[in-house]
Coordinates of C-alpha atoms in Angstrom, one line a residue:
X1 CA -6.7 7.5 -18.3
X2 CA -3.2 6.5 -19.4
X3 CA -2.9 3.9 -22.2
X4 CA 0.9 3.8 -22.1
X5 CA 1.6 0.1 -22.2
X6 CA 5.3 0.6 -21.6
X7 CA 4.5 2.3 -18.2
X8 CA 5.4 0.3 -15.1
X9 CA 2.3 -0.9 -13.4
X10 CA 1.7 -1.6 -9.7
X11 CA -1.4 -2.5 -7.7
X12 CA -2.2 -0.7 -4.4
X13 CA -4.9 -1.8 -2.0
X14 CA -6.2 0.3 0.9
X15 CA -8.3 -1.5 3.5
X16 CA -10.2 -0.6 6.6
X17 CA -7.3 -0.8 9.0
X18 CA -6.3 2.4 10.8
X19 CA -3.6 4.3 8.9
X20 CA -5.3 5.3 5.7
X21 CA -2.7 8.1 5.3
X22 CA -0.1 5.4 4.6
X23 CA -2.0 4.3 1.5
X24 CA -2.6 7.8 0.3
X25 CA 1.1 8.8 0.6
X26 CA 2.1 5.5 -1.0
X27 CA 0.0 6.2 -4.1
X28 CA 1.3 9.7 -4.3
X29 CA 4.9 8.5 -4.1
X30 CA 4.3 5.9 -6.8
X31 CA 2.6 8.4 -9.1
X32 CA 5.5 10.8 -8.6
X33 CA 7.9 8.0 -9.5
X34 CA 6.2 7.4 -12.8
X35 CA 4.2 4.3 -12.1
X36 CA 0.7 3.5 -13.4
X37 CA -1.1 2.7 -10.2
X38 CA -4.1 0.4 -10.1
X39 CA -5.9 1.3 -6.9
X40 CA -8.5 -0.8 -5.0
X41 CA -10.1 0.6 -1.8
X42 CA -12.4 -1.7 0.2
X43 CA -15.7 -0.4 1.6
X44 CA -14.2 -0.3 5.1
X45 CA -11.2 1.5 3.6
X46 CA -13.5 4.3 2.3
X47 CA -15.0 4.5 5.8
X48 CA -11.6 4.9 7.4
X49 CA -10.6 7.5 4.8
X50 CA -13.7 9.4 5.8
X51 CA -13.1 9.1 9.5
X52 CA -9.3 9.7 9.6
X53 CA -8.8 12.1 6.7
X54 CA -12.3 13.5 6.0
X55 CA -12.7 12.0 2.6
X56 CA -16.2 11.9 1.2
X57 CA -17.1 8.3 0.6
X58 CA -20.1 9.4 -1.6
X59 CA -17.9 11.4 -4.0
X60 CA -15.2 8.9 -4.6
X61 CA -14.0 10.0 -8.0
X62 CA -13.8 13.6 -6.8
X63 CA -11.7 12.6 -3.8
X64 CA -9.3 10.6 -6.0
X65 CA -8.9 13.6 -8.4
X66 CA -8.4 16.0 -5.5
X67 CA -5.8 14.0 -3.7
X68 CA -3.9 12.4 -6.5
X69 CA -3.8 15.2 -9.0
X70 CA -6.3 16.8 -11.4
X71 CA -4.6 14.8 -14.2
X72 CA -4.8 11.3 -12.7
X73 CA -3.9 9.7 -16.0
X74 CA -1.6 7.2 -14.3
X75 CA -4.2 6.3 -11.7
X76 CA -6.7 3.6 -12.5
X77 CA -9.3 3.1 -9.8
X78 CA -11.1 -0.3 -9.6
X79 CA -14.2 -0.8 -7.4
X80 CA -13.6 -3.6 -4.9
X81 CA -16.6 -5.5 -6.3
X82 CA -15.3 -5.5 -9.9
X83 CA -14.1 -9.1 -9.9
X84 CA -13.7 -8.8 -13.7
X85 CA -11.1 -6.0 -13.6
X86 CA -7.8 -6.3 -15.4
X87 CA -5.9 -6.9 -12.2
X88 CA -8.0 -10.0 -11.4
X89 CA -6.2 -11.9 -14.2
X90 CA -2.7 -13.3 -14.1
X91 CA -2.4 -12.4 -17.8
X92 CA -2.4 -8.7 -16.9
X93 CA 1.2 -7.9 -16.1
X94 CA 2.0 -5.8 -13.1
X95 CA 5.3 -5.5 -11.1
X96 CA 3.9 -6.0 -7.6
X97 CA 1.0 -5.4 -5.3
X98 CA 1.0 -3.5 -2.0
X99 CA -1.8 -3.5 0.5
X100 CA -1.2 -0.5 2.9
X101 CA -2.7 -0.6 5.4
X102 CA -3.8 -4.2 5.5
X103 CA -6.6 -5.2 7.8
X104 CA -6.5 -8.6 9.6
X105 CA -9.7 -9.6 7.7
X106 CA -8.1 -9.0 4.3
X107 CA -4.9 -10.7 5.5
X108 CA -6.9 -13.7 6.6
X109 CA -8.7 -13.9 3.2
X110 CA -5.4 -13.9 1.3
X111 CA -3.8 -16.4 3.7
X112 CA -6.7 -18.8 3.2
X113 CA -7.3 -18.3 -0.6
X114 CA -10.7 -16.7 -0.2
X115 CA -10.9 -14.4 -3.2
X116 CA -14.4 -13.0 -2.6
X117 CA -13.6 -9.4 -3.8
X118 CA -11.1 -7.7 -6.1
X119 CA -8.7 -6.9 -3.3
X120 CA -8.2 -10.5 -2.2
X121 CA -8.4 -11.8 -5.8
X122 CA -5.6 -9.4 -7.0
X123 CA -3.4 -10.6 -4.1
X124 CA -4.2 -14.2 -4.9
X125 CA -3.0 -13.5 -8.5
X126 CA 0.3 -12.2 -7.1
X127 CA 0.8 -15.5 -5.2
X128 CA -0.1 -17.8 -8.1
X129 CA 2.0 -15.9 -10.6
X130 CA 5.0 -15.6 -8.2
X131 CA 5.0 -11.8 -8.2
X132 CA 5.9 -9.6 -5.2
X133 CA 3.2 -9.0 -2.7
X134 CA 3.8 -6.6 0.2
X135 CA 1.3 -6.4 3.1
X136 CA 1.4 -3.6 5.8
X137 CA -0.6 -4.9 8.7
X138 CA -1.8 -2.4 11.3
X139 CA -3.3 -4.1 14.4
X140 CA -2.4 -4.4 18.0
X141 CA -2.3 -6.5 20.0
X142 CA -1.9 -9.5 17.7
X143 CA -3.4 -12.8 18.6
X144 CA -2.3 -16.3 17.4
X145 CA -4.5 -16.4 14.3
X146 CA -3.1 -13.0 13.1
X147 CA 0.4 -14.3 13.6
X148 CA -0.2 -17.7 12.0
X149 CA -1.7 -16.0 9.0
X150 CA 1.3 -13.7 8.6
X151 CA 3.7 -16.7 9.0
X152 CA 1.8 -18.7 6.4
X153 CA 2.1 -15.8 3.9
X154 CA 5.7 -15.1 4.8
X155 CA 6.5 -18.7 4.0
X156 CA 4.9 -18.2 0.6
X157 CA 7.3 -15.3 -0.1
X158 CA 5.0 -12.4 0.9
X159 CA 6.8 -9.4 2.4
X160 CA 5.2 -8.4 5.7
X161 CA 6.0 -4.7 6.7
X162 CA 4.2 -4.0 9.9
X163 CA 3.2 -0.3 10.4
X164 CA 6.0 0.2 13.0
X165 CA 7.7 3.6 12.5
X166 CA 11.3 4.1 13.6
X167 CA 12.6 7.0 15.6
X168 CA 16.4 6.8 14.9
X169 CA 16.1 9.4 12.1
X170 CA 14.7 12.1 14.4
X171 CA 11.1 12.5 13.2
X172 CA 9.6 15.9 13.9
X173 CA 6.1 15.2 12.8
X174 CA 3.5 12.5 12.0
X175 CA 4.2 13.1 8.4
X176 CA 7.9 12.2 8.9
X177 CA 6.7 8.9 10.4
X178 CA 4.4 8.2 7.5
X179 CA 7.1 9.0 4.9
X180 CA 9.5 6.7 6.7
X181 CA 7.1 3.7 6.5
X182 CA 6.2 4.4 2.9
X183 CA 9.9 4.6 2.1
X184 CA 10.5 1.2 3.8
X185 CA 7.8 -0.3 1.7
X186 CA 9.3 1.1 -1.5
X187 CA 12.7 -0.2 -0.4
X188 CA 11.3 -3.8 -0.3
X189 CA 10.6 -3.4 -4.0
X190 CA 13.8 -1.6 -4.8
X191 CA 11.9 1.5 -5.9
X192 CA 14.1 4.6 -5.5
X193 CA 12.9 7.4 -3.3
X194 CA 14.1 10.2 -1.0
X195 CA 11.3 10.0 1.6
X196 CA 13.6 9.7 4.7
X197 CA 17.2 10.0 5.7
X198 CA 18.9 6.7 5.9
X199 CA 21.0 5.4 8.8
X200 CA 24.6 6.3 8.1
X201 CA 23.7 9.2 5.7
X202 CA 22.8 11.5 8.6
X203 CA 25.3 10.7 11.3
X204 CA 28.2 8.3 10.8
X205 CA 29.1 8.5 14.5
X206 CA 26.1 8.7 16.7
X207 CA 26.7 9.7 20.3
X208 CA 30.0 11.5 19.6

C-alpha cells in the first residue's frame, strides 16, 4: 500500500444501484491519473458487481487486485462497516468524494445525515468540511422523495450527475457510454482526461 503523503487522495463509493461498471471505470481512470483512491463498496454494491460483472463477493481482495492492477499500491480498500477508517474523520485530507453509482438508499442517508456506515459517514465528512461531493444516481422513474433528497443535497453544494449518457459524440459501444459518463464526473472536479471526444473538437459544423 502506498504511503506517499504527497499523493492526491480521493474517495470513491460504489453502492448497490445498477451500473457497477461506472464505478469500476472511475477507479481505473483515477488510478491511471495518479490518484490515491480510497474505495468503499457497500454490501449491496458487491452483490451488483457479482450480478452485473461476475465479480466474486467472497474473494474481494482478489477481485480488487485483478481489476485494479496487481500493484494496487494507490488503492486503499475500506470495508463499509469500518466506521473508524481514516476517511471517517475530517482531519484526514482528501480532495473529494464520488459515489458512482449512488443508490437512492445511500442518497437518502446522506441527505438526512444518517451516518450508519462508512459510505454515508465519509460523505457526511465531505459536507461538514465543505469538500466536493459528487453523486451519480441511477434510478428510474424518480418519485418525489428521490427528487426532494437530490434538491436538498444540491442546495448544500453537492454535485448531482445522473447516469444519463449522451449520444451526440457518436458512441459505438456500451463502453463508449460508460467512458462518457466517467469523463463527465471527472470534469466536475476539473480532473483532466481523454475519455471522450468533446463537442466542438469532433465537428465544428454539424449537419454540413
